[in-house]
Tab-separated table of C-alpha atoms in Angstrom:
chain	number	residue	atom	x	y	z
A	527	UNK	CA	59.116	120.499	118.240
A	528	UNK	CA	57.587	119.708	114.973
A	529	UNK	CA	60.611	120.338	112.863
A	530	UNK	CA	62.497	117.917	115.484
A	531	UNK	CA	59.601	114.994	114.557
A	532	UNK	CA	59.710	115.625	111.162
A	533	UNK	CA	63.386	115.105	110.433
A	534	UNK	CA	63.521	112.147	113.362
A	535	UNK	CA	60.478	110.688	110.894
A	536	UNK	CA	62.511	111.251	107.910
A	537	UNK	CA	65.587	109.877	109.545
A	538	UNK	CA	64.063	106.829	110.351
A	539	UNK	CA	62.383	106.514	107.201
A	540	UNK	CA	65.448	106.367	105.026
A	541	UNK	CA	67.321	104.170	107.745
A	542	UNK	CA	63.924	101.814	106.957
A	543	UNK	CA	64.060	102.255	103.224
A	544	UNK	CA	68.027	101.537	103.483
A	545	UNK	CA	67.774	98.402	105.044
A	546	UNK	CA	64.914	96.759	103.290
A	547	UNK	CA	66.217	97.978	99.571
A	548	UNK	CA	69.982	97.846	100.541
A	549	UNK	CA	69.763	94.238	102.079
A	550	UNK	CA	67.397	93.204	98.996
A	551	UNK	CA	70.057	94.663	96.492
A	552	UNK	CA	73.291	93.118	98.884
A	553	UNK	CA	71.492	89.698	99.076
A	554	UNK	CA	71.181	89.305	95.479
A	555	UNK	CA	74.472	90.557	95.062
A	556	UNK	CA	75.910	88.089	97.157
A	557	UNK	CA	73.779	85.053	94.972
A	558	UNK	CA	75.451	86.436	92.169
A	559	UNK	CA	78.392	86.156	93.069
A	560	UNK	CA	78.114	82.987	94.803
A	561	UNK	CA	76.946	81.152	91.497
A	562	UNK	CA	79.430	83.402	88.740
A	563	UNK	CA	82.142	82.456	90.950
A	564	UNK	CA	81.234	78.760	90.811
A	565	UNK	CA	80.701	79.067	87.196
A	566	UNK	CA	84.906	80.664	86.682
A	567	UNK	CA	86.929	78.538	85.366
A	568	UNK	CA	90.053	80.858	86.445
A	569	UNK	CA	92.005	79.766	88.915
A	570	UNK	CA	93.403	83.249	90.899
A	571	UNK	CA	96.577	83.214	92.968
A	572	UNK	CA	98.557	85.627	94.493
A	573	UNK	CA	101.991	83.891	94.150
A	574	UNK	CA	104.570	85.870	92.381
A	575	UNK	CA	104.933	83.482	89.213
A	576	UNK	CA	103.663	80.327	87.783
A	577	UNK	CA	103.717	77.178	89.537
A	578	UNK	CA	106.517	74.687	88.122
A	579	UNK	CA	105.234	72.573	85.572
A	580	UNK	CA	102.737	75.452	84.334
A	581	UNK	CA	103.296	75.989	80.840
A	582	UNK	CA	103.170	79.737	80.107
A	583	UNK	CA	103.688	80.447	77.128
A	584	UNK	CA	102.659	84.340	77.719
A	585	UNK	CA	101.413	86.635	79.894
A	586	UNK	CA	99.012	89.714	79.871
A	587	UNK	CA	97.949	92.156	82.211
A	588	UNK	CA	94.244	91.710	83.833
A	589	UNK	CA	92.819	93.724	86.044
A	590	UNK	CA	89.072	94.436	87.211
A	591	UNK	CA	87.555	97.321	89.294
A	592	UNK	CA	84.512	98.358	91.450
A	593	UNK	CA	82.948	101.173	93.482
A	594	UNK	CA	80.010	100.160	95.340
A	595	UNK	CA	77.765	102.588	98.123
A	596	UNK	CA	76.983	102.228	100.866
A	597	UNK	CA	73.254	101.880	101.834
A	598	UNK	CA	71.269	104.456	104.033
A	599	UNK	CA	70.558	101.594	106.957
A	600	UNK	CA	74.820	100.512	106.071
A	601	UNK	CA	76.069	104.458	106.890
A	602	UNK	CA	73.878	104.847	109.962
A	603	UNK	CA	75.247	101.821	111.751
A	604	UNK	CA	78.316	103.055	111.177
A	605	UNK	CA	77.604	105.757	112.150
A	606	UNK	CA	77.171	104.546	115.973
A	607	UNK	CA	79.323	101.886	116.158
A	608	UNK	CA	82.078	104.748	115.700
A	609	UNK	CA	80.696	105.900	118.887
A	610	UNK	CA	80.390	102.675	120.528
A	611	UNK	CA	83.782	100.992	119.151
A	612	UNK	CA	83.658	97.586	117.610
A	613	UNK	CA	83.092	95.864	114.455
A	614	UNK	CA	81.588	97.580	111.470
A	615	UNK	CA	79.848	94.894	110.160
A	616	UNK	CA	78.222	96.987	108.184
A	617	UNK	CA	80.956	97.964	106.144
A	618	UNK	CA	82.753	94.699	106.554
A	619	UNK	CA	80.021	93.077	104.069
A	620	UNK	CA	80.374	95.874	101.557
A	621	UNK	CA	84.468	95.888	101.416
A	622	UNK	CA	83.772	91.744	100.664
A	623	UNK	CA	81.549	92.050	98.239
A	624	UNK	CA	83.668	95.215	95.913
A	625	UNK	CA	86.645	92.548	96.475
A	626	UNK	CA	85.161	89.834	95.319
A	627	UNK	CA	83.431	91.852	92.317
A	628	UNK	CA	86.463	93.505	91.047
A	629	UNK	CA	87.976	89.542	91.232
A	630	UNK	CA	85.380	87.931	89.335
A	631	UNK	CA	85.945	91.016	86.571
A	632	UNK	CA	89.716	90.404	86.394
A	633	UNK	CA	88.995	86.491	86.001
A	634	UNK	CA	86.555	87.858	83.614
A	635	UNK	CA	89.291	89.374	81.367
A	636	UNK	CA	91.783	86.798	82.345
A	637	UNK	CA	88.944	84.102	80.803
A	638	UNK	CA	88.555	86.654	77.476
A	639	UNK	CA	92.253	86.285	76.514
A	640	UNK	CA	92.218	82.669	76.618
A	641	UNK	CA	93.916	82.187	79.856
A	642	UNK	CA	93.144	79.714	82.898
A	643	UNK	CA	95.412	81.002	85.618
A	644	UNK	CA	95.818	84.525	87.398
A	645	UNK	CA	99.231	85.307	89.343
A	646	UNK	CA	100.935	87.574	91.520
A	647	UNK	CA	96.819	89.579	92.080
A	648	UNK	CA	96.808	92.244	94.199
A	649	UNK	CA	94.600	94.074	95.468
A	650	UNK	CA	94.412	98.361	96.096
A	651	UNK	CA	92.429	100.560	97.416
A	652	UNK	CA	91.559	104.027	95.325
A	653	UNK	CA	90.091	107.284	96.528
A	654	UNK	CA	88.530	108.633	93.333
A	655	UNK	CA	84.843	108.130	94.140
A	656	UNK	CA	82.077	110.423	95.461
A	657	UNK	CA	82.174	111.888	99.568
A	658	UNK	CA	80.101	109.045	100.701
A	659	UNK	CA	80.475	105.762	102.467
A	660	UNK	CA	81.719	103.575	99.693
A	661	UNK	CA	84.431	100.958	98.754
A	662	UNK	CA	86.674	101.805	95.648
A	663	UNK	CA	88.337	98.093	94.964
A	664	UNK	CA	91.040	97.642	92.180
A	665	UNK	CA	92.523	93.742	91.592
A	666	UNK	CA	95.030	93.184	88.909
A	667	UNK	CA	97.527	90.516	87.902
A	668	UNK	CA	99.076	88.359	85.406
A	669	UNK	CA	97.233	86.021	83.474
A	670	UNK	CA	98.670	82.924	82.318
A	671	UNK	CA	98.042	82.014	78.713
A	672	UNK	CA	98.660	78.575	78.468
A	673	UNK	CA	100.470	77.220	75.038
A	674	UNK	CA	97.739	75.207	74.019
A	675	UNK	CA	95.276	77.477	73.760
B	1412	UNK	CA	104.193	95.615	73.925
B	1413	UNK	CA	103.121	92.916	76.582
B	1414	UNK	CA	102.550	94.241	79.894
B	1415	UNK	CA	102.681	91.962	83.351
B	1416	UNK	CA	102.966	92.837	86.895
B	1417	UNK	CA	105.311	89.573	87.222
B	1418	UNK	CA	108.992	90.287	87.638
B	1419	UNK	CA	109.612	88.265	84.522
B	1420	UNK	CA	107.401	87.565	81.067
B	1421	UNK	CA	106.083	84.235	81.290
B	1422	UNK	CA	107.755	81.560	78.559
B	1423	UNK	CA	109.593	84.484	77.683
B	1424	UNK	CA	113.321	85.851	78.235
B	1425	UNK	CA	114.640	89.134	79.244
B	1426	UNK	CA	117.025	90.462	76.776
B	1427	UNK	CA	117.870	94.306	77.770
B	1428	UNK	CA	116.291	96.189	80.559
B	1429	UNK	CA	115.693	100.079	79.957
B	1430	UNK	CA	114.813	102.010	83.401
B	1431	UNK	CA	111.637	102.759	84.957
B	1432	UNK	CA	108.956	104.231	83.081
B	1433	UNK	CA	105.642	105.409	84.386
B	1434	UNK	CA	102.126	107.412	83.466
B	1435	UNK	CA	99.637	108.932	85.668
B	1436	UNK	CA	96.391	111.022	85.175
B	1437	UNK	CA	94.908	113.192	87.769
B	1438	UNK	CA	90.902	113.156	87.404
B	1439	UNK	CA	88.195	115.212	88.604
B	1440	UNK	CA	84.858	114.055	89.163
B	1441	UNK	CA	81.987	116.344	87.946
B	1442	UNK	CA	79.053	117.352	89.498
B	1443	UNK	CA	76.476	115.097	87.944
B	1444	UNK	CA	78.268	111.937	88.564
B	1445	UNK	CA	77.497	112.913	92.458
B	1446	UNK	CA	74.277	113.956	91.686
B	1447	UNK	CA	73.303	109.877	90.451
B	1448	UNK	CA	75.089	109.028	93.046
B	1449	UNK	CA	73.294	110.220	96.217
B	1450	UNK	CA	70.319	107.565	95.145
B	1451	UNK	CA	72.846	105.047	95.520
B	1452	UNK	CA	73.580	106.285	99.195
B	1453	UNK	CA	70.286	105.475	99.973
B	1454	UNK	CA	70.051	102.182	98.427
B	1455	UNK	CA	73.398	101.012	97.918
B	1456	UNK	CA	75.038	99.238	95.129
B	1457	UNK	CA	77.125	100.188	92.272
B	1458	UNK	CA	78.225	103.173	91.400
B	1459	UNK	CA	78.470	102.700	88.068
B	1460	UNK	CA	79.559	106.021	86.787
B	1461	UNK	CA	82.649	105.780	89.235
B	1462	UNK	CA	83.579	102.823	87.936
B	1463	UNK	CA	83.645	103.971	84.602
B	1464	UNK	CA	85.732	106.722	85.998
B	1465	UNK	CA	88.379	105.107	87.005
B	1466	UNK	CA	88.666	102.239	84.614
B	1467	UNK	CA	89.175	105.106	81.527
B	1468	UNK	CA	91.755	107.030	83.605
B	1469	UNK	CA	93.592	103.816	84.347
B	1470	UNK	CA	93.900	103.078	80.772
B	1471	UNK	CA	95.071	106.545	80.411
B	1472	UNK	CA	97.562	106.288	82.824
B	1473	UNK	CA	98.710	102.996	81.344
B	1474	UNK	CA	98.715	104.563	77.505
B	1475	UNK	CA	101.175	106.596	79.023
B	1476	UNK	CA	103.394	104.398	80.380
B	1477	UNK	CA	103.365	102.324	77.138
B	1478	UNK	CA	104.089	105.419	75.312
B	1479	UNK	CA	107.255	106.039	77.106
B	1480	UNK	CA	108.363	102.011	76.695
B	1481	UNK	CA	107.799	102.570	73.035
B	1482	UNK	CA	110.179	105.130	73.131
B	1483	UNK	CA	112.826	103.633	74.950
B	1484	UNK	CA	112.690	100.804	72.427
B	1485	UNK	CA	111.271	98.312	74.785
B	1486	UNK	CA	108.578	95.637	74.020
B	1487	UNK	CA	107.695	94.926	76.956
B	1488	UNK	CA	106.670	96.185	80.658
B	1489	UNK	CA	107.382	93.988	84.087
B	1490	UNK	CA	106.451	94.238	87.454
B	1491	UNK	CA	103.659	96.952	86.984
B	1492	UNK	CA	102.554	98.569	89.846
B	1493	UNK	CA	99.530	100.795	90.297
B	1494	UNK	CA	98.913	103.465	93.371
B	1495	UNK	CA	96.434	106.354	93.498
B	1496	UNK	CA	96.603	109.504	95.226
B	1497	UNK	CA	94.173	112.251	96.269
B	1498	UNK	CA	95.098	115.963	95.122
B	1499	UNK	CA	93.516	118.993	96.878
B	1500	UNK	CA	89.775	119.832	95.967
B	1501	UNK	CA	88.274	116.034	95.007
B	1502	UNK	CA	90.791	115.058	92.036
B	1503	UNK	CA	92.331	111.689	92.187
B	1504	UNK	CA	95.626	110.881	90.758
B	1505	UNK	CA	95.940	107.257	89.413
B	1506	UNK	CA	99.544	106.816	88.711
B	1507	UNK	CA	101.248	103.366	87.071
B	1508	UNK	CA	105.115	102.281	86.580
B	1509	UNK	CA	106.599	99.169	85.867
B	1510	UNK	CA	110.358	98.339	83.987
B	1511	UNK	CA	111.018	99.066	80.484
B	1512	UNK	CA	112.176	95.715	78.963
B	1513	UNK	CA	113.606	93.945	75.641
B	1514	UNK	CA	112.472	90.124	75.468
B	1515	UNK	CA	113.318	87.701	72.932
């Protein structure tokens, strides 16, 4: 009976210390990359080649990649809602923010070379990180050095 | 060599194309990279170390790939493509191709 309380008290104690660190740590996350976004001048498309009247004068491969954990408080809601059914909204959040990460590092590298344009990004999926909930994002594409610069 | 995942090279023409060449790498993650990791399941956030991980044995696989282009005779690589696969036992293989190509 005492075992039982103990591991309910440490269960709920890491689902409490998941959700107030892991939505501190995803909220300032999110203002990151709310403001470095704004702050890219790199415009990302996924269209298979330079608009017409682009001038490209070369093109390099960019590319930018993330693995980002879950959260205690993320995992456990999960957890039920695969019992329930639904929406993971949990995980929904998380997936966003490793996409829009591994972007903002590919625009990143696009910006390094000199260029102002991204095409033909794509975006995959890996399996190379640790047994726990987490989202392994890889974006790449071309970017589009303009002659001028 | 210039490497895009277009179908052509921007501003550039394709002279001479010279087959399909490719690299992979299969990695295995060790021990201690799990070991920082469980914090992270607790807090969330990035897993640093993983990313690491897998940017290095991208670049591998891509070395690769350039290595056979180079020996083709090609100077360049189009329509790149990345996938990954998992092998048996926790290793990961991260595999890349693209077309061997001459431009002017």
């Amino acid at each position: 009976m005492v075992e039982l309380l103990v591991s309910l008290l440490v269960t709920v104690g890491l689902v409490v210390v998941g959700f107030g660190v892991g939505r501190a740590r995803e909220r300032r996350h999110l203002a990151e990359l709310d403001r470095r976004e704004a702050a890219s001048p790199v415009v990302v498309v996924d269209v298979k080649s330079p608009p017409p009247g682009v001038d490209a004068a070369a093109g390099t491969l960019v590319m930018g990649e993330v693995v980002i954990a879950a959260d205690y408080f993320k995992s456990f809601a999960a957890m039920f809602r695969n019992i329930l059914g639904g929406e993971v909204k949990t995980y929904q959040s998380m997936l966003n923010r490793a996409r829009r990460e591994a972007k903002l590092r590919m625009a990143d590298q696009a910006q390094a070379v000199g260029a102002d344009l991204v095409v033909n990004v794509r975006f995959e999926w890996s399996d190379v990180g640790p047994r726990m909930p987490s989202a392994e994002i890889f974006c790449y594409g071309t970017a589009i050095v303009s002659p001028r610069s | 060599m210039i490497i895009v995942n277009t179908e052509t090279v921007p501003g550039r023409e394709i002279t001479a194309f010279h087959g399909l060449v490719q690299g992979n790498t299969i990695r295995a993650k060790h021990v201690g990279r799990d070991i920082g990791a469980a914090l992270k399941n607790l807090v969330g956030g990035e897993l640093t170390a993983y990313t690491e991980l897998l940017t290095e044995a991208r670049r591998e696989a891509i070395d690769r790939m350039i290595a056979q282009a180079e020996a083709l005779g090609a100077n360049a690589i189009v329509n790149v493509r990345f996938t990954t696969s998992s092998v048996a036992g926790g290793a990961a293989e991260l595999y890349s191709y693209g077309t061997a190509v001459t431009v002017d």
